[in-house]
mmCIF file of C-alpha atoms (C1' of nucleotides) in Angstrom:
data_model
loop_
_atom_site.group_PDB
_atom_site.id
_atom_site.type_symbol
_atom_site.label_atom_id
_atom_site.label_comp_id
_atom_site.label_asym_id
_atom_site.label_seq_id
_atom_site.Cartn_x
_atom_site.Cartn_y
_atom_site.Cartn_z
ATOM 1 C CA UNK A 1 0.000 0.000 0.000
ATOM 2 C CA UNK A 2 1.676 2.325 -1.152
ATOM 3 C CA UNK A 3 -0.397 5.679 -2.135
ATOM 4 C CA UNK A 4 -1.214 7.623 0.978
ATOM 5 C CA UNK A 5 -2.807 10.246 -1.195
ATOM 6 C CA UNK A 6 -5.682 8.991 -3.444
ATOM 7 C CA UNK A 7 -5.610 11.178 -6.997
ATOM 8 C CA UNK A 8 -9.149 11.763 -7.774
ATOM 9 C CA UNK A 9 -8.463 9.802 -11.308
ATOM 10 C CA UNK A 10 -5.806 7.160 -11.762
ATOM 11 C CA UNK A 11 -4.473 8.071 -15.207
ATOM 12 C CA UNK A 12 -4.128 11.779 -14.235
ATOM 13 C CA UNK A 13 -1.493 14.179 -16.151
ATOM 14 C CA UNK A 14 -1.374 16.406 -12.799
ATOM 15 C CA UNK A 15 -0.157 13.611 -10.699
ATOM 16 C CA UNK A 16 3.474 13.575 -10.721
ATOM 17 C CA UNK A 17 3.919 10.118 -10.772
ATOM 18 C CA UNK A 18 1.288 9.174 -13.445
ATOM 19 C CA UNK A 19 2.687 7.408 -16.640
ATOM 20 C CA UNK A 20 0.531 9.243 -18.560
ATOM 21 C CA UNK A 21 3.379 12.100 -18.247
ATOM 22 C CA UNK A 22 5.460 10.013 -19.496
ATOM 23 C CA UNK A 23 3.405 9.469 -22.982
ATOM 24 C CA UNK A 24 2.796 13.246 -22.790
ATOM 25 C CA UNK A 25 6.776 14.096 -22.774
ATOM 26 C CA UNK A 26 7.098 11.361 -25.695
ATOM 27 C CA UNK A 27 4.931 12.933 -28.282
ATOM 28 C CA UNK A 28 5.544 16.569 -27.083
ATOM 29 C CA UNK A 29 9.449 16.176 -26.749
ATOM 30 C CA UNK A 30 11.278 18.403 -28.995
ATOM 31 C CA UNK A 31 11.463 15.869 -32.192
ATOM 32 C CA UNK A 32 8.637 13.895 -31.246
ATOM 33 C CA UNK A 33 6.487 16.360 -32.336
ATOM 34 C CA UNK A 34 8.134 17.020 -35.688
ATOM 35 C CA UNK A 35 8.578 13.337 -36.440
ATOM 36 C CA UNK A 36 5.125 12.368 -36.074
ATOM 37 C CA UNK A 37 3.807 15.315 -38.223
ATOM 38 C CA UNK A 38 6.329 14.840 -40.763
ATOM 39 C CA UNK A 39 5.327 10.744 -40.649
ATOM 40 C CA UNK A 40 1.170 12.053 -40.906
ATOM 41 C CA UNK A 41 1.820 12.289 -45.011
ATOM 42 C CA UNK A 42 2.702 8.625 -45.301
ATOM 43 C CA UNK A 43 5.718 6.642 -44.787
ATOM 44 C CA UNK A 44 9.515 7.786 -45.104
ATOM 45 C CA UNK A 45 12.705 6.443 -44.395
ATOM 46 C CA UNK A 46 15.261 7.208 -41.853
ATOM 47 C CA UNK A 47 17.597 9.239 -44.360
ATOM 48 C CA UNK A 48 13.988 11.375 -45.818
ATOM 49 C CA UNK A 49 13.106 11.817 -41.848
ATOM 50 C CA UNK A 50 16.194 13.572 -40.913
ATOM 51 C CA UNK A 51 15.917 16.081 -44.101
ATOM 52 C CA UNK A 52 12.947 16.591 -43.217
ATOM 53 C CA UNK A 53 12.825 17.612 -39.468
ATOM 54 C CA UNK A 54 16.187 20.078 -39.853
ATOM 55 C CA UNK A 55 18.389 19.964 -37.437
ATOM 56 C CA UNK A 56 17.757 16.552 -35.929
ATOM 57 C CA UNK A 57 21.131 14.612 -35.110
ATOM 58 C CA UNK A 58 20.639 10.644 -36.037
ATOM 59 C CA UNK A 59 21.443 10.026 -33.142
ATOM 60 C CA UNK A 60 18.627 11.746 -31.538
ATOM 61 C CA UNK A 61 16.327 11.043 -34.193
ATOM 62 C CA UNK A 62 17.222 7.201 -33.545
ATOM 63 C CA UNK A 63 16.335 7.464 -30.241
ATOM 64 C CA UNK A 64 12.949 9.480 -30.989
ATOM 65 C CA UNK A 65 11.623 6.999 -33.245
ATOM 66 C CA UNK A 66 12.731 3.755 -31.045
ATOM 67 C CA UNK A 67 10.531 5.403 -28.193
ATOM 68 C CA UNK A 68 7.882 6.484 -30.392
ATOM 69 C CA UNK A 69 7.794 2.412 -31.807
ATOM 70 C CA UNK A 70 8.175 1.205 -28.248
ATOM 71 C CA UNK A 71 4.923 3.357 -27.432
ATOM 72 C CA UNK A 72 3.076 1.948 -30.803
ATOM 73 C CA UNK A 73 3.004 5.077 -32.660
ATOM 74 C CA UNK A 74 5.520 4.268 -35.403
ATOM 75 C CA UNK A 75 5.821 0.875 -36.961
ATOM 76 C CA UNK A 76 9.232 0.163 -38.254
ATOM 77 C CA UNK A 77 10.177 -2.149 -41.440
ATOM 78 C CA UNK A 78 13.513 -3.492 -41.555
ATOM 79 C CA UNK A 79 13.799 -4.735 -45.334
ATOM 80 C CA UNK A 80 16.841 -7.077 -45.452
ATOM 81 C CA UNK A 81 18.776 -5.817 -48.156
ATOM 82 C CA UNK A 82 22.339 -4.268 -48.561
ATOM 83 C CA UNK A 83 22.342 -1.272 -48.417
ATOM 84 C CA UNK A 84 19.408 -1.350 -45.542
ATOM 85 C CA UNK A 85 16.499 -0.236 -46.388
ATOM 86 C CA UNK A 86 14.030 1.189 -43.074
ATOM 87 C CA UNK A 87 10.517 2.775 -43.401
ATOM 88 C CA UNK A 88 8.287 4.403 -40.571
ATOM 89 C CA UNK A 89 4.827 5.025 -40.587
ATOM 90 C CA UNK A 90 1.867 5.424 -38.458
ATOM 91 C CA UNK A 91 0.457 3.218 -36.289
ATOM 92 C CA UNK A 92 -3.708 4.301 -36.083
ATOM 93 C CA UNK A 93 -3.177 5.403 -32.476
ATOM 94 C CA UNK A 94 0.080 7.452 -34.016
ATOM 95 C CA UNK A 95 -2.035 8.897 -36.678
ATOM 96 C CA UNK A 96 -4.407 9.690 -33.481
ATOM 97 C CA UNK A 97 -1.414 11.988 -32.035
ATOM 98 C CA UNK A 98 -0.102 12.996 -35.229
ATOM 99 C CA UNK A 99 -2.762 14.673 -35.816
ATOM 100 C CA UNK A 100 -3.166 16.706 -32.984
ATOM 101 C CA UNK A 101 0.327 17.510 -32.275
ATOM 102 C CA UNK A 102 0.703 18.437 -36.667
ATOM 103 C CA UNK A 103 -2.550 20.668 -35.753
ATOM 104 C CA UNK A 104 -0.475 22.571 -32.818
ATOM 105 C CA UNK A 105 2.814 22.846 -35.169
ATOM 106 C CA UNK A 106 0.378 24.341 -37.590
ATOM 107 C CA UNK A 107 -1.112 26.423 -35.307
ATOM 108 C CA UNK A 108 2.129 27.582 -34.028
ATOM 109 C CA UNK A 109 3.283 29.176 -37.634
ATOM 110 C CA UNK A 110 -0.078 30.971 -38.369
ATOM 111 C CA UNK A 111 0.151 32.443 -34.916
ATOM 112 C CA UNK A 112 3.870 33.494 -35.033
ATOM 113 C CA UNK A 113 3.517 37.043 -36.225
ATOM 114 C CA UNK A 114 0.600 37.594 -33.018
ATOM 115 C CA UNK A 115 2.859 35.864 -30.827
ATOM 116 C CA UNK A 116 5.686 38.202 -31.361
ATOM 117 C CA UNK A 117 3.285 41.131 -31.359
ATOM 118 C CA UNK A 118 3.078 40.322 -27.895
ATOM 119 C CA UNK A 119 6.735 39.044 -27.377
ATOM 120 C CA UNK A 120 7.275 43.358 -28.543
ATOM 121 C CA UNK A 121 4.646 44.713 -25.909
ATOM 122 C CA UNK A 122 5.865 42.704 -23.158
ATOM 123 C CA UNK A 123 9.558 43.319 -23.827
ATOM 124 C CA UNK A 124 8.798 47.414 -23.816
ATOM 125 C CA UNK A 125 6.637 47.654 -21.151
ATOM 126 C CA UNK A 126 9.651 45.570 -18.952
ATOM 127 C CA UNK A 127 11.847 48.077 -20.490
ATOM 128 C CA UNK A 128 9.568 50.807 -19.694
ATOM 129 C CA UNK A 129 9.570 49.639 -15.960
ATOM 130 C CA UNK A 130 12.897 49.444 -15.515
ATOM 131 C CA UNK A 131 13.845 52.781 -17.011
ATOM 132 C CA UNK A 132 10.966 54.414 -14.572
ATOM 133 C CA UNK A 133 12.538 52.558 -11.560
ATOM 134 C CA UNK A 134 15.973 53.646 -12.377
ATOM 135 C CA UNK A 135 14.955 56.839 -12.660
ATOM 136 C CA UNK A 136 12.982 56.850 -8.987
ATOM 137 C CA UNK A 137 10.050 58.611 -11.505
ATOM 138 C CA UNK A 138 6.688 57.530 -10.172
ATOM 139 C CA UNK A 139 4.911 56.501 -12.570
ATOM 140 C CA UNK A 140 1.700 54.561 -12.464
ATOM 141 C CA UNK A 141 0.764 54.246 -8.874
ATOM 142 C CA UNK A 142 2.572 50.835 -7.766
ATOM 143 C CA UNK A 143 1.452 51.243 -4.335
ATOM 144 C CA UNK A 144 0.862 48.943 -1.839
ATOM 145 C CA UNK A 145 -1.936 48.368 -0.015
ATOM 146 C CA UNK A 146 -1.887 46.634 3.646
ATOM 147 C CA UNK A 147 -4.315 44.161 3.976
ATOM 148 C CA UNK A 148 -5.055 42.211 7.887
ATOM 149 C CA UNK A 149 -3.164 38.702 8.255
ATOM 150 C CA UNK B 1 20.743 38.614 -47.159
ATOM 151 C CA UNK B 2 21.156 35.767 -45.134
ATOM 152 C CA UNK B 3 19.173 33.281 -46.505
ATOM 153 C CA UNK B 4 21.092 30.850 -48.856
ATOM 154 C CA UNK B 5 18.154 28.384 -49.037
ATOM 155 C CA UNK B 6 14.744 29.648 -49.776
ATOM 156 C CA UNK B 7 12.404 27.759 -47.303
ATOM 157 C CA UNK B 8 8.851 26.511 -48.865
ATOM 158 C CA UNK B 9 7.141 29.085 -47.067
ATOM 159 C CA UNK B 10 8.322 31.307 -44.473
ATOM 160 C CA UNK B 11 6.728 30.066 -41.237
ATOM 161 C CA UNK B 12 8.220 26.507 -40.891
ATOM 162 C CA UNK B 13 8.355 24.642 -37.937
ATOM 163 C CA UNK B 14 10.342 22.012 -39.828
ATOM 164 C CA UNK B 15 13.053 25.013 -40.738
ATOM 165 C CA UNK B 16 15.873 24.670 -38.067
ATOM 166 C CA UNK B 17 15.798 28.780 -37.656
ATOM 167 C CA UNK B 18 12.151 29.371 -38.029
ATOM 168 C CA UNK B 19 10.885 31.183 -35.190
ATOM 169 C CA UNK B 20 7.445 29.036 -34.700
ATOM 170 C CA UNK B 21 9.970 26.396 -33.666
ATOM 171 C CA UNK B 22 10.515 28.692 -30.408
ATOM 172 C CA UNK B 23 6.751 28.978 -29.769
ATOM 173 C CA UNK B 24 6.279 24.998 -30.434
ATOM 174 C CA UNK B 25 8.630 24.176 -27.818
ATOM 175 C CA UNK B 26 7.117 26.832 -25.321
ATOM 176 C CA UNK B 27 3.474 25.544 -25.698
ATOM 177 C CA UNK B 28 5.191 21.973 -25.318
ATOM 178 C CA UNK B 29 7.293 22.443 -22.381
ATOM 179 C CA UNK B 30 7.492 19.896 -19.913
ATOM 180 C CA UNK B 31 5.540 22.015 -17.579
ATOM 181 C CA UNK B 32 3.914 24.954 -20.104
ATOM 182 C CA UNK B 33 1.639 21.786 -21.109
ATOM 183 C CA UNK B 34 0.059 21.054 -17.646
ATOM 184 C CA UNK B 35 0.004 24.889 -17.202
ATOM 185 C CA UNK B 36 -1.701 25.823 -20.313
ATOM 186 C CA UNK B 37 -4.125 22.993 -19.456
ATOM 187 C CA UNK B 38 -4.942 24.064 -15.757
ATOM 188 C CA UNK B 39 -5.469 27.526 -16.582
ATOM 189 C CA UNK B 40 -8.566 26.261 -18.921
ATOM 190 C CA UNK B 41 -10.909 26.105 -15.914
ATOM 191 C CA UNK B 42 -10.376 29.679 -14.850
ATOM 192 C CA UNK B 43 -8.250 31.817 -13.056
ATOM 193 C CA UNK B 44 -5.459 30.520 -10.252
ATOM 194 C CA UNK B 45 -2.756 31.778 -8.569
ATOM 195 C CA UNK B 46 1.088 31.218 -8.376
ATOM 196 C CA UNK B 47 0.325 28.310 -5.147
ATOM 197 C CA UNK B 48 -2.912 27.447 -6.466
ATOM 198 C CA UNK B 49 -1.275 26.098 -9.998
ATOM 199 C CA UNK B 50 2.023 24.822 -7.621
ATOM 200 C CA UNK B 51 -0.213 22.807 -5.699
ATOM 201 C CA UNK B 52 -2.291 21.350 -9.539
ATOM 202 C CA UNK B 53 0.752 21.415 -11.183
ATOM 203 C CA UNK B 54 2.298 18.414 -9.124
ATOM 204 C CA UNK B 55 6.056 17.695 -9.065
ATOM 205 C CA UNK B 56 6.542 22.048 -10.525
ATOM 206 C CA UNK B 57 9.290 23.945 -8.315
ATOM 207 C CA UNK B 58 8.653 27.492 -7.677
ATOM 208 C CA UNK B 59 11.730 28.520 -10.538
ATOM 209 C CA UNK B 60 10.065 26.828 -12.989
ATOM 210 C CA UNK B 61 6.618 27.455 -12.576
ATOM 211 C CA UNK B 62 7.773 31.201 -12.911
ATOM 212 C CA UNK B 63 10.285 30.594 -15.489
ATOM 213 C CA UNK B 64 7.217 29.048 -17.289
ATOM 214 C CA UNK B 65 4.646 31.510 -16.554
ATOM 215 C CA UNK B 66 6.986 34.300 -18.018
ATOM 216 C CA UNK B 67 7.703 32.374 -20.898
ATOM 217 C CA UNK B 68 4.174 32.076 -21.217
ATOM 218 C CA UNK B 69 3.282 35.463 -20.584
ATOM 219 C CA UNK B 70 5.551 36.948 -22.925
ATOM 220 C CA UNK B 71 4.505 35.281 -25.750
ATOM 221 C CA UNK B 72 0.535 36.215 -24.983
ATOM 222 C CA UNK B 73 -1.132 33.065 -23.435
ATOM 223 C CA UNK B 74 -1.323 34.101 -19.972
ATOM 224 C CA UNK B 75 -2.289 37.206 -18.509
ATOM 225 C CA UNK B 76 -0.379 38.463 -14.975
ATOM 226 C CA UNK B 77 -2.562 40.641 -12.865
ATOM 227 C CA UNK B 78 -0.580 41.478 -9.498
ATOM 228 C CA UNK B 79 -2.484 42.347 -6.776
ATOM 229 C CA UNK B 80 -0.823 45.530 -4.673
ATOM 230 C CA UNK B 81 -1.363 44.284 -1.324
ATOM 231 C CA UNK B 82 0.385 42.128 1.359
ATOM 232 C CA UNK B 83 1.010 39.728 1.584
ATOM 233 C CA UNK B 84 1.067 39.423 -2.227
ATOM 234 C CA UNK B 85 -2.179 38.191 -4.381
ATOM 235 C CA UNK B 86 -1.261 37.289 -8.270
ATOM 236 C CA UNK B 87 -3.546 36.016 -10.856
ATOM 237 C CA UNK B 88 -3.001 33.917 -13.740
ATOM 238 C CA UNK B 89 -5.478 33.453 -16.172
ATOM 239 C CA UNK B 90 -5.401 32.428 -20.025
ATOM 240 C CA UNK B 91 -5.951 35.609 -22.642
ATOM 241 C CA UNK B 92 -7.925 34.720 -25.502
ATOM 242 C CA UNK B 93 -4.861 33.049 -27.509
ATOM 243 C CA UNK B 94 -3.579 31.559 -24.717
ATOM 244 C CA UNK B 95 -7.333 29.661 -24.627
ATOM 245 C CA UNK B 96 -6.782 28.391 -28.248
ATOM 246 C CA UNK B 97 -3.661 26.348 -27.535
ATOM 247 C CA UNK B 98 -4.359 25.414 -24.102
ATOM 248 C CA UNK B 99 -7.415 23.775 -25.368
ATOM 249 C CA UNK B 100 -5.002 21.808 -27.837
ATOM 250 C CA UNK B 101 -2.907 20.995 -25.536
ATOM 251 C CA UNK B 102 -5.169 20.150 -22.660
ATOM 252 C CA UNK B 103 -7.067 17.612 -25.477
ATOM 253 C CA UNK B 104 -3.388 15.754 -25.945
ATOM 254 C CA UNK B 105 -2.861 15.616 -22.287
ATOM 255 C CA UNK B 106 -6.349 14.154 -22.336
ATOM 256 C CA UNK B 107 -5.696 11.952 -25.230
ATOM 257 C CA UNK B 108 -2.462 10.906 -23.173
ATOM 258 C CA UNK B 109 -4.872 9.624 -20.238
ATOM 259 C CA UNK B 110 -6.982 7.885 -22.166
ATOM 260 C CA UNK B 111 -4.283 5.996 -24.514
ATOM 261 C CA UNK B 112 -2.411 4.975 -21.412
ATOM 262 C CA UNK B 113 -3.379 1.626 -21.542
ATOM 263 C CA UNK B 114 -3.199 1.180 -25.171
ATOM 264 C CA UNK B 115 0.045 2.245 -25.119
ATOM 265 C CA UNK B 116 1.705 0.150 -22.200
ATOM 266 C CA UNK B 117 0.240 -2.892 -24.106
ATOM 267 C CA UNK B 118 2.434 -1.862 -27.133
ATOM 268 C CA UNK B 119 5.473 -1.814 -24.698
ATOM 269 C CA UNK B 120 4.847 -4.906 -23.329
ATOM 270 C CA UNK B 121 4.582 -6.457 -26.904
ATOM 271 C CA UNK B 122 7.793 -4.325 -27.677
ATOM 272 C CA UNK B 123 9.946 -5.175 -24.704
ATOM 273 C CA UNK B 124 8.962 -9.154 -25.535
ATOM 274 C CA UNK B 125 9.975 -9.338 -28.711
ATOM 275 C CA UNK B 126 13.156 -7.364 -27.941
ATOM 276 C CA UNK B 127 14.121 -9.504 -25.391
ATOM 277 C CA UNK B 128 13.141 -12.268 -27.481
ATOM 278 C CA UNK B 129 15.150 -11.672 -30.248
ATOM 279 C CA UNK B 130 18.025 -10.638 -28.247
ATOM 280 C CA UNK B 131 18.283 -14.350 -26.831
ATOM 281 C CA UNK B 132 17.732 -15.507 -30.022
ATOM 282 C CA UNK B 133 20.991 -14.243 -31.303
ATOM 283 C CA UNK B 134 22.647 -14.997 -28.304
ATOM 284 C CA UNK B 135 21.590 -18.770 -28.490
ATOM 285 C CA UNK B 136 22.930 -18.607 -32.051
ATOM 286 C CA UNK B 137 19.178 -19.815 -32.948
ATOM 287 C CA UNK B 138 17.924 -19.041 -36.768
ATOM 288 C CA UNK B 139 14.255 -17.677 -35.919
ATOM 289 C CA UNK B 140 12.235 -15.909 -38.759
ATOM 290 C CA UNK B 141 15.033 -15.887 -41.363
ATOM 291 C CA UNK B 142 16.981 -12.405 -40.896
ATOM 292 C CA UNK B 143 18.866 -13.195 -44.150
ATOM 293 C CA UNK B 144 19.965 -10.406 -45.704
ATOM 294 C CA UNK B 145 19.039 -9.979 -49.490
ATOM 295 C CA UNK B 146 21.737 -8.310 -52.201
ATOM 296 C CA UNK B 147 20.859 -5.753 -54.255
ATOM 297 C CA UNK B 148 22.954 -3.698 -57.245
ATOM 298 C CA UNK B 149 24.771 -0.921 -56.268
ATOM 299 C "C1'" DC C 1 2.511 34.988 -0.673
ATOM 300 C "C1'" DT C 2 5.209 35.557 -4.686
ATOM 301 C "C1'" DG C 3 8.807 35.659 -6.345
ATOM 302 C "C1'" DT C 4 14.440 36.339 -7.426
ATOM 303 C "C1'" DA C 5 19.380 34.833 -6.927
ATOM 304 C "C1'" DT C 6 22.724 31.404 -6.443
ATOM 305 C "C1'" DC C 7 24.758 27.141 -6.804
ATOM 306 C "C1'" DC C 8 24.950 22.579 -8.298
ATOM 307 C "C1'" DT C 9 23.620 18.235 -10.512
ATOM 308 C "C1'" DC C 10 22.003 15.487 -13.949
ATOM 309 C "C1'" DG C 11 20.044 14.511 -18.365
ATOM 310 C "C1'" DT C 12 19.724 15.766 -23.002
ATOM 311 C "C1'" DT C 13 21.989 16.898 -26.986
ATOM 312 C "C1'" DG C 14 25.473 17.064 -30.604
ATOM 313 C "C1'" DA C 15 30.026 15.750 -32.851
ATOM 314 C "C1'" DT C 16 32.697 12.181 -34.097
ATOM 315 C "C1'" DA C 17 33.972 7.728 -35.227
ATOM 316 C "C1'" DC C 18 32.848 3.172 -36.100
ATOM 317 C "C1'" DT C 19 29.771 -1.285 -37.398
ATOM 318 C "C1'" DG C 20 26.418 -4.270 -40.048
ATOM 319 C "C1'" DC D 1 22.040 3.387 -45.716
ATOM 320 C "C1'" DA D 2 20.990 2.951 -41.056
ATOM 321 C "C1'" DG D 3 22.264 2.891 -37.249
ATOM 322 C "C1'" DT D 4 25.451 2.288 -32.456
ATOM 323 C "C1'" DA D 5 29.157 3.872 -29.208
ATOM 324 C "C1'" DT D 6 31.640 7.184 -26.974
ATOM 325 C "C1'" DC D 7 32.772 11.513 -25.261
ATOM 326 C "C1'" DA D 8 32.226 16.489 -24.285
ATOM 327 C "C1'" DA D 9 29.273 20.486 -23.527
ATOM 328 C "C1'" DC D 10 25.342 22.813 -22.545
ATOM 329 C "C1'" DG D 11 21.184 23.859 -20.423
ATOM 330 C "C1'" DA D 12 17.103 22.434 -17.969
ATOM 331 C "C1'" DG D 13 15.905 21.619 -13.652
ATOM 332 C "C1'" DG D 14 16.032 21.333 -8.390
ATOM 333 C "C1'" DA D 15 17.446 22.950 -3.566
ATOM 334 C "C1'" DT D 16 18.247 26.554 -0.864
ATOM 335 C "C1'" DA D 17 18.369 31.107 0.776
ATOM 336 C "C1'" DC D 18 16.687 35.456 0.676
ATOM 337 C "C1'" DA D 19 13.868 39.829 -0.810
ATOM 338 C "C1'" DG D 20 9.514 42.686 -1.478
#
DNA sequence: CTGTATCCTCGTTGATACTG
DNA sequence: CAGTATCAACGAGGATACAG
């Protein structure tokens, strides 16, 4: 008996030692993501995977797509032939994620110009601050306000 | 004029420099996940989403927040009083990916039994073929096909 | 209560070289 | 081509102490 605290659901993404975090890191981990999108238009081989997702080392793209397997997201064909031959694809429950995680990346791109809108406002209004306080000038009332206990 | 390649189209999360790469990998932060997603029920503050957020230290559960703040998801209203009252809440951007992100975190919950039967199957047949070749035993023939070149 | 500052550790990542 | 092995470096992350 181990769980002195009951979590109100067992597979819970809040509870620190649910597995489900574990999944969760898998397909949002910084290549997961990209590999399962890029694997959502059909199947490619190791060599077409790493020009597609720039930047990936095969090393780490390796390792990505033997956890992603291991979870059944990606099937993996050997094909016995010199030179080897290897081609990933989706799994139904990968094309599940890939979907939704392809949706955020996609999301992510249209949204870039708003998101560094705001990236602009917050980064002068920090400025701003820290000019005012610098300066000792008052501006906007910062004031605190004592409240009991 | 820096750019030697000319990418497909300019936001590209599958460009190693483009900027929506950044953003991706905020929104799918180990913690800016669960964070995103707890904010979706309202407004909390700093020990309110410490407490939810199990297993998140104080540094980065502000690290996060300002991440996540910066780029327009989350809205910081402090509170001038004492002892100190701050209020997170999701703007209306912020609500668009946390509900994303919140329905893979979801997904994640519901797929974790699915996907600890795939390990199981994986783990077996690794450990299966690994004392295969140990043994020396043939198995499903492994033989390796030549081809030209 | 809500942070910031510091230090320190550990895992992730990348470069390189090598194997099947 | 498709990896694996090894090593070095960096940064995320945690613990602690302290400030507003």
């Amino acid at each position: 008996m181990e769980a002195i605290i009951g979590p109100g659901k067992c597979p819970d993404v809040y509870d620190r030692n649910c597995p489900s975090r574990g999944i969760l890191e898998h397909v949002t981990s910084r290549w997961g993501v990209l590999v399962l999108a890029a694997l959502l238009d059909g199947t490619h081989r190791f060599s077409e995977l790493r020009r597609r997702v720039m930047g990936v080392s095969e090393k780490m793209l390796a390792q990505t797509l033997q956890t992603l397997e291991r979870d059944g997201f990606v099937l993996r064909e050997a094909h016995p032939v010199i030179p080897p031959h290897v081609d990933y694809s989706l799994t139904p429950t990968g094309e599940d994620v890939a979907r939704q995680v392809a949706s955020l990346a996609r999301w992510c791109e249209t949204s870039l110009p708003r998101v560094e809108a705001a990236r602009s406002v917050y980064d002068a209004q920090k400025a701003a601050s820290h000019s005012a306080a610098a300066l000792g000038s008052p501006g906007p009332d910062t004031g605190t306000a004592r409240v009991r206990q």
